[in-house]
Amino acid sequence: MLQYLLQILIGLLGGVAASLQAPFAGIMGQKVGDLGSVFFTYGGGALLVGLIVFLSGGGTLANWRDIPWYAYAAGPLGLVIIGSISYTVPRLGASTSTTLFVIAWLVVSAFVDQFGWFGLEIRPLNPTRLAGIAALLVGTWLVVK
């Protein structure tokens, strides 16, 4: 149970970080442009994670050959994420941008789970999950409206 609570807290921490990152990236996008915002976001992240990897002795980076080819899209997809946030937050506001981001994320993730794409465990869409997605779609419409 404690491990599950820790997992939930870590998930919430990621949500808090994303909610702060969105306006910060939007501010940078207004000052240095959307590409500049992506550059500073990824540059700062690369420096920090590089330092952490260095201090931890390199971790298991030697296993990079075991990564499926499509998983390397995570980096470019991250650029799309930051780019879209940098672009939409100043134009639509943090809550609308985040709502659109989260609903798209949820719908695509539901398909990934449903079909077990990319080697993930299949987690079928059931009536409860479909009702939750429908509620979020209605909520998205209310926020964006």
Tab-separated table of C-alpha atoms in Angstrom, residues 20-126:
chain	number	residue	atom	x	y	z
A	20	LEU	CA	4.520	25.100	-13.449
A	21	GLN	CA	6.463	24.257	-16.587
A	22	ALA	CA	3.617	25.409	-18.840
A	23	PRO	CA	3.584	29.064	-17.791
A	24	PHE	CA	7.391	29.146	-17.503
A	25	ALA	CA	7.738	27.816	-21.066
A	26	GLY	CA	5.092	30.306	-22.201
A	27	ILE	CA	7.038	33.184	-20.637
A	28	MET	CA	10.218	32.020	-22.341
A	29	GLY	CA	8.324	31.639	-25.625
A	30	GLN	CA	7.168	35.247	-25.439
A	31	LYS	CA	10.679	36.530	-24.673
A	32	VAL	CA	12.895	34.375	-26.920
A	33	GLY	CA	10.387	32.734	-29.286
A	34	ASP	CA	8.961	29.240	-29.235
A	35	LEU	CA	12.143	27.578	-30.519
A	36	GLY	CA	14.210	29.517	-27.998
A	37	SER	CA	11.916	28.299	-25.239
A	38	VAL	CA	12.406	24.702	-26.370
A	39	PHE	CA	16.174	25.279	-26.509
A	40	PHE	CA	16.404	26.667	-22.979
A	41	THR	CA	14.021	24.061	-21.574
A	42	TYR	CA	15.906	21.137	-23.069
A	43	GLY	CA	19.319	22.734	-22.546
A	44	GLY	CA	18.621	23.231	-18.839
A	45	GLY	CA	17.194	19.734	-18.528
A	46	ALA	CA	20.163	18.222	-20.362
A	47	LEU	CA	22.623	19.978	-18.066
A	48	LEU	CA	20.817	18.809	-14.942
A	49	VAL	CA	20.343	15.202	-16.003
A	50	GLY	CA	23.924	15.124	-17.340
A	51	LEU	CA	25.167	16.173	-13.915
A	52	ILE	CA	22.989	13.564	-12.182
A	53	VAL	CA	24.161	10.793	-14.543
A	54	PHE	CA	27.785	11.855	-14.068
A	55	LEU	CA	27.470	11.899	-10.275
A	56	SER	CA	25.780	8.487	-10.280
A	57	GLY	CA	28.604	6.905	-12.249
A	58	GLY	CA	26.770	6.658	-15.561
A	59	GLY	CA	23.983	4.386	-14.411
A	60	THR	CA	23.124	1.801	-17.042
A	61	LEU	CA	23.701	3.921	-20.138
A	62	ALA	CA	25.753	1.084	-21.621
A	63	ASN	CA	22.473	-0.750	-22.268
A	64	TRP	CA	21.394	1.805	-24.887
A	65	ARG	CA	21.517	-0.853	-27.620
A	66	ASP	CA	18.644	-2.697	-25.922
A	67	ILE	CA	16.237	0.206	-26.434
A	68	PRO	CA	13.694	-0.398	-29.240
A	69	TRP	CA	14.267	1.975	-32.158
A	70	TYR	CA	10.874	3.668	-31.773
A	71	ALA	CA	11.546	4.580	-28.129
A	72	TYR	CA	14.161	7.080	-29.296
A	73	ALA	CA	11.230	9.206	-30.489
A	74	ALA	CA	10.775	10.237	-26.824
A	75	GLY	CA	13.260	13.094	-27.256
A	76	PRO	CA	11.703	14.622	-30.380
A	77	LEU	CA	8.232	14.093	-28.897
A	78	GLY	CA	9.389	16.040	-25.849
A	79	LEU	CA	10.329	18.877	-28.192
A	80	VAL	CA	6.790	18.809	-29.583
A	81	ILE	CA	5.397	18.894	-26.034
A	82	ILE	CA	7.462	21.896	-24.976
A	83	GLY	CA	6.913	23.610	-28.313
A	84	SER	CA	3.146	23.205	-28.074
A	85	ILE	CA	3.128	24.463	-24.489
A	86	SER	CA	5.336	27.441	-25.363
A	87	TYR	CA	2.993	28.299	-28.221
A	88	THR	CA	-0.427	27.705	-26.662
A	89	VAL	CA	-0.049	29.000	-23.073
A	90	PRO	CA	0.465	32.665	-24.018
A	91	ARG	CA	-2.346	32.446	-26.569
A	92	LEU	CA	-4.950	30.303	-24.795
A	93	GLY	CA	-3.939	30.513	-21.142
A	94	ALA	CA	-2.423	27.889	-18.891
A	95	SER	CA	-5.643	26.102	-17.934
A	96	THR	CA	-7.023	25.814	-21.484
A	97	SER	CA	-3.661	24.724	-22.882
A	98	THR	CA	-3.201	22.174	-20.121
A	99	THR	CA	-6.735	20.860	-20.521
A	100	LEU	CA	-6.267	20.299	-24.261
A	101	PHE	CA	-2.888	18.700	-23.612
A	102	VAL	CA	-4.242	16.345	-20.948
A	103	ILE	CA	-7.325	15.233	-22.891
A	104	ALA	CA	-5.239	14.401	-25.974
A	105	TRP	CA	-2.740	12.594	-23.746
A	106	LEU	CA	-5.501	10.609	-22.037
A	107	VAL	CA	-7.278	9.555	-25.234
A	108	VAL	CA	-4.095	8.384	-26.952
A	109	SER	CA	-2.938	6.664	-23.747
A	110	ALA	CA	-6.272	4.832	-23.515
A	111	PHE	CA	-5.663	3.360	-26.982
A	112	VAL	CA	-2.088	2.429	-26.050
A	113	ASP	CA	-3.438	0.600	-22.981
A	114	GLN	CA	-6.364	-0.977	-24.838
A	115	PHE	CA	-4.136	-2.596	-27.440
A	116	GLY	CA	-0.958	-3.021	-25.387
A	117	TRP	CA	1.078	-1.086	-27.936
A	118	PHE	CA	4.843	-0.824	-27.459
A	119	GLY	CA	4.961	-3.920	-25.264
A	120	LEU	CA	2.842	-2.454	-22.469
A	121	GLU	CA	0.402	-4.573	-20.513
A	122	ILE	CA	-3.085	-4.570	-22.029
A	123	ARG	CA	-5.519	-2.604	-19.883
A	124	PRO	CA	-8.844	-2.800	-21.678
A	125	LEU	CA	-11.254	0.088	-21.918
A	126	ASN	CA	-14.197	-0.789	-19.713
